[in-house]
XYZ file of C-alpha atoms in Angstrom:
305
model
C 42.771 -29.254 11.669
C 38.949 -28.970 11.798
C 36.661 -31.825 10.996
C 35.579 -30.043 7.705
C 39.092 -29.569 6.683
C 39.877 -33.311 7.320
C 36.769 -34.366 5.285
C 37.789 -32.094 2.330
C 41.246 -33.433 2.370
C 40.012 -37.068 2.458
C 37.748 -36.337 -0.545
C 40.675 -34.957 -2.651
C 42.831 -38.042 -1.844
C 40.051 -40.433 -3.024
C 40.917 -41.747 -6.597
C 38.486 -41.162 -9.471
C 35.418 -43.445 -9.385
C 35.671 -46.848 -11.180
C 33.066 -45.877 -13.760
C 34.925 -42.732 -14.729
C 38.087 -44.733 -15.232
C 36.119 -47.272 -17.251
C 34.778 -44.463 -19.498
C 38.317 -43.219 -20.055
C 39.619 -46.630 -20.964
C 36.762 -47.122 -23.407
C 37.556 -43.800 -24.956
C 41.207 -44.749 -25.527
C 40.024 -48.076 -26.913
C 37.695 -46.425 -29.368
C 40.390 -44.055 -30.686
C 42.711 -47.060 -31.078
C 40.150 -49.015 -33.138
C 39.435 -45.954 -35.346
C 43.127 -45.596 -36.111
C 43.489 -49.332 -36.869
C 40.515 -49.157 -39.207
C 41.947 -46.243 -41.120
C 45.202 -48.129 -41.652
C 43.604 -51.331 -42.762
C 41.263 -49.392 -45.184
C 44.325 -47.680 -46.706
C 46.153 -50.939 -47.227
C 43.131 -52.430 -48.883
C 42.489 -49.548 -51.097
C 46.090 -49.249 -52.201
C 46.593 -52.774 -53.535
C 45.424 -54.125 -56.895
C 42.394 -56.599 -57.025
C 43.095 -60.184 -56.233
C 41.491 -63.103 -57.991
C 41.290 -66.837 -58.091
C 42.294 -67.485 -61.678
C 45.949 -66.184 -61.606
C 48.762 -64.795 -59.537
C 47.802 -62.039 -57.216
C 50.192 -59.046 -57.818
C 52.183 -57.318 -55.033
C 50.141 -54.479 -53.380
C 51.003 -51.063 -54.568
C 51.275 -48.535 -51.574
C 49.504 -45.245 -51.897
C 52.894 -43.455 -51.588
C 55.723 -44.695 -53.816
C 58.128 -46.959 -51.894
C 60.927 -46.297 -54.318
C 61.647 -42.872 -56.008
C 63.855 -42.570 -59.040
C 66.971 -40.717 -58.325
C 68.033 -37.693 -60.440
C 70.740 -39.673 -61.999
C 68.267 -42.030 -63.685
C 67.501 -39.580 -66.372
C 71.125 -39.168 -67.241
C 71.641 -42.983 -67.382
C 68.638 -43.454 -69.698
C 69.686 -40.690 -71.958
C 73.313 -42.144 -72.107
C 71.983 -45.401 -73.328
C 69.605 -43.672 -75.874
C 72.721 -41.794 -77.183
C 74.786 -44.777 -77.407
C 72.056 -46.520 -79.403
C 71.099 -43.555 -81.655
C 70.686 -45.663 -84.784
C 67.387 -46.688 -83.309
C 64.245 -44.627 -82.621
C 63.509 -45.437 -78.872
C 60.794 -44.262 -76.719
C 60.424 -45.068 -72.903
C 57.657 -44.417 -70.539
C 57.870 -45.035 -66.726
C 54.947 -44.814 -64.321
C 54.479 -45.608 -60.769
C 51.120 -47.501 -60.304
C 50.322 -45.330 -57.389
C 51.568 -42.058 -58.837
C 50.565 -39.505 -61.515
C 51.379 -39.366 -65.292
C 54.280 -41.293 -66.706
C 57.703 -39.986 -67.098
C 58.712 -40.161 -70.684
C 62.298 -40.351 -72.466
C 63.371 -40.464 -75.913
C 60.959 -40.365 -78.748
C 57.279 -40.025 -77.808
C 55.623 -39.914 -81.164
C 53.458 -42.762 -82.403
C 55.093 -46.159 -82.992
C 53.411 -49.154 -84.675
C 52.323 -50.920 -81.535
C 52.482 -54.317 -83.018
C 51.311 -56.997 -80.440
C 51.460 -54.731 -77.403
C 48.161 -53.435 -78.436
C 46.633 -56.932 -77.898
C 46.205 -55.895 -74.193
C 43.712 -53.296 -75.325
C 41.797 -55.991 -77.332
C 41.847 -58.354 -74.447
C 40.636 -55.672 -71.951
C 37.841 -54.654 -74.474
C 36.636 -58.217 -74.745
C 36.600 -58.840 -71.030
C 34.777 -55.610 -70.655
C 31.934 -57.071 -72.911
C 31.849 -60.152 -70.793
C 31.470 -57.975 -67.683
C 28.596 -56.040 -69.281
C 26.869 -59.289 -70.272
C 27.387 -58.531 -74.069
C 29.823 -61.546 -74.500
C 30.962 -64.590 -72.767
C 34.208 -66.442 -72.311
C 32.646 -69.698 -73.575
C 31.398 -67.940 -76.714
C 32.625 -69.834 -79.805
C 35.470 -68.051 -81.683
C 36.971 -69.866 -84.672
C 37.699 -73.494 -83.664
C 37.757 -72.797 -80.002
C 36.032 -70.484 -77.408
C 36.847 -66.910 -76.495
C 38.702 -67.959 -73.263
C 41.138 -70.044 -75.382
C 41.565 -67.216 -77.928
C 42.321 -64.741 -75.161
C 45.092 -66.802 -73.677
C 46.508 -67.615 -77.075
C 46.422 -63.891 -78.100
C 48.312 -62.715 -75.001
C 50.573 -65.676 -73.871
C 51.571 -66.869 -77.356
C 50.899 -63.713 -79.220
C 48.617 -65.494 -81.707
C 47.564 -63.081 -84.572
C 44.710 -65.356 -85.600
C 43.223 -65.141 -82.190
C 43.805 -61.348 -82.305
C 41.801 -60.914 -85.446
C 38.992 -63.084 -84.147
C 38.746 -61.100 -80.941
C 38.848 -57.686 -82.714
C 36.085 -58.863 -84.889
C 34.060 -59.952 -81.896
C 34.571 -56.630 -80.227
C 34.098 -54.645 -83.479
C 36.577 -52.217 -84.691
C 34.554 -48.967 -83.958
C 33.707 -50.406 -80.605
C 37.439 -51.002 -79.955
C 38.171 -47.346 -80.809
C 35.363 -46.242 -78.488
C 36.728 -48.443 -75.672
C 40.160 -47.099 -76.071
C 38.952 -43.598 -75.868
C 36.940 -44.399 -72.814
C 40.203 -45.384 -70.904
C 42.002 -42.311 -72.209
C 43.801 -43.744 -75.222
C 43.549 -42.724 -78.946
C 43.641 -46.059 -80.770
C 42.615 -47.241 -84.257
C 43.175 -50.993 -84.758
C 43.474 -50.597 -88.529
C 46.431 -48.140 -87.923
C 47.647 -49.722 -84.741
C 49.560 -46.696 -83.504
C 50.402 -45.853 -79.905
C 52.845 -43.777 -77.928
C 54.800 -45.332 -75.037
C 53.001 -43.129 -72.645
C 49.705 -44.364 -73.989
C 50.712 -47.925 -73.493
C 51.946 -47.208 -70.037
C 48.469 -45.672 -69.226
C 46.714 -48.901 -70.323
C 49.025 -51.118 -68.216
C 48.806 -48.863 -65.187
C 44.944 -48.816 -65.206
C 44.925 -52.678 -65.761
C 47.134 -53.454 -62.900
C 45.356 -51.046 -60.597
C 42.026 -52.771 -61.172
C 40.484 -49.774 -62.965
C 39.639 -51.603 -66.189
C 38.344 -55.005 -65.127
C 36.882 -56.866 -62.203
C 39.376 -58.626 -59.883
C 39.160 -62.130 -61.434
C 39.534 -61.001 -65.105
C 42.441 -58.727 -64.098
C 44.209 -61.540 -62.452
C 43.552 -63.790 -65.294
C 44.779 -61.340 -67.933
C 47.884 -60.684 -65.825
C 48.588 -64.377 -65.509
C 48.767 -64.633 -69.321
C 51.449 -61.976 -69.290
C 53.900 -64.167 -67.490
C 55.898 -67.171 -68.907
C 55.153 -66.063 -72.475
C 56.600 -67.331 -75.761
C 59.154 -64.648 -75.586
C 60.915 -63.896 -72.325
C 64.112 -62.214 -73.772
C 63.211 -58.563 -73.598
C 62.204 -56.810 -70.368
C 61.971 -60.214 -68.536
C 65.536 -61.007 -69.899
C 66.859 -57.824 -68.421
C 65.100 -57.994 -65.089
C 66.891 -58.672 -61.874
C 66.201 -61.644 -59.727
C 63.213 -61.401 -57.314
C 61.223 -58.746 -59.398
C 57.922 -60.155 -60.836
C 57.217 -59.234 -64.417
C 53.928 -59.027 -66.354
C 54.533 -58.063 -69.909
C 53.372 -58.124 -73.621
C 56.064 -57.720 -76.320
C 55.465 -56.920 -79.873
C 57.404 -57.024 -83.169
C 56.779 -55.968 -86.812
C 58.908 -54.550 -89.684
C 61.918 -53.406 -87.665
C 59.993 -52.376 -84.579
C 60.496 -54.356 -81.314
C 58.749 -53.300 -78.171
C 58.009 -54.559 -74.644
C 55.502 -53.213 -72.212
C 55.607 -54.446 -68.676
C 54.463 -54.094 -64.981
C 57.342 -54.512 -62.559
C 56.557 -55.543 -59.044
C 59.000 -55.771 -56.128
C 58.210 -55.828 -52.403
C 55.139 -53.743 -52.585
C 56.493 -51.185 -54.947
C 55.060 -51.385 -58.562
C 55.941 -49.575 -61.754
C 55.050 -49.683 -65.462
C 57.913 -49.775 -67.886
C 57.286 -49.455 -71.727
C 60.182 -49.516 -74.174
C 59.365 -49.161 -77.947
C 62.259 -49.359 -80.491
C 62.372 -48.997 -84.223
C 65.255 -49.734 -86.705
C 65.166 -47.131 -89.544
C 66.015 -49.828 -92.249
C 62.767 -51.696 -91.454
C 64.553 -54.908 -90.253
C 64.840 -56.038 -86.598
C 68.306 -56.630 -85.168
C 69.763 -57.977 -82.049
C 70.820 -54.531 -80.805
C 67.296 -53.526 -80.203
C 66.702 -56.516 -77.817
C 69.983 -55.748 -76.073
C 69.114 -52.133 -75.511
C 65.640 -53.038 -74.160
C 67.357 -55.378 -71.689
C 69.932 -52.632 -70.696
C 67.273 -50.048 -70.201
C 65.330 -52.447 -68.038
C 68.465 -53.045 -65.769
C 69.170 -49.295 -65.279
C 65.485 -48.577 -64.473
C 65.118 -51.417 -62.025
C 68.366 -50.741 -60.146
C 67.214 -47.109 -59.707
C 63.587 -47.900 -58.587
C 64.146 -51.078 -56.495
C 67.288 -50.535 -54.348
C 68.546 -52.807 -52.997
C 67.410 -55.609 -55.295
C 68.633 -59.175 -54.897
C 72.096 -59.719 -56.416
C 72.196 -61.189 -59.857
C 70.685 -60.571 -63.265
C 68.531 -62.972 -65.370
C 69.981 -61.740 -68.677
C 72.479 -64.021 -70.280
């Protein structure tokens, strides 16, 4: 072998220069950091806002964790058929999904106290725009007290004070701004409209993180935990607002379990104008059917007595 040939062979055997290897390592590191940043951003954007004044809901992923099986519609319809003496409307929505699935009657119901969520959100909105304050006097107490009493205890005097503070026309306009047709003097909503309100509330689309967390905290351990919470399975976190008036009994809730979050609204009406125990029971039964379909496997046990 000639000297030139030996030199060429030696050059080919020499490994890549250290600075070239360093550039390659830096390139791989940069790519890994970009991927990590994208993942972190997706997680942050997918979860609802946190806050310091109440429980922080479980994060809702961008893609649904649980998907309702085809059999769910059949099971819901079977329960509706078994309780045909009542007018029942149900709406179900994934927090991270599109429009709600609806079952049963989807005409207007008298929303009763479930509509207090709209009034609360409207007042908090005024606070956030600087047009009201939580320490503004309302009745014998301040607005913060009345908000908690209206939601957690379903106090109607607090509701009237807060509606007056917002203004009836302003409340109509606020509801329209979030996609809901609502007149407080008529107090009519469909299950799907109520589901839209709760979906936006939990996702943080209505209020800032602190006010969202505070309002959601009032929707736990309320003065009536016998409807959707009563039918909910162990381990599922429930935020809800019930309502009852003249034979109508409703509950509207957010259900969160292991990062998957759904809105469930069940409105019922007894045609004779009087509420009976069967309405509460069918709300609990529907809750159980929906949860078992959406959150498999859920911890064993049921909170209903």
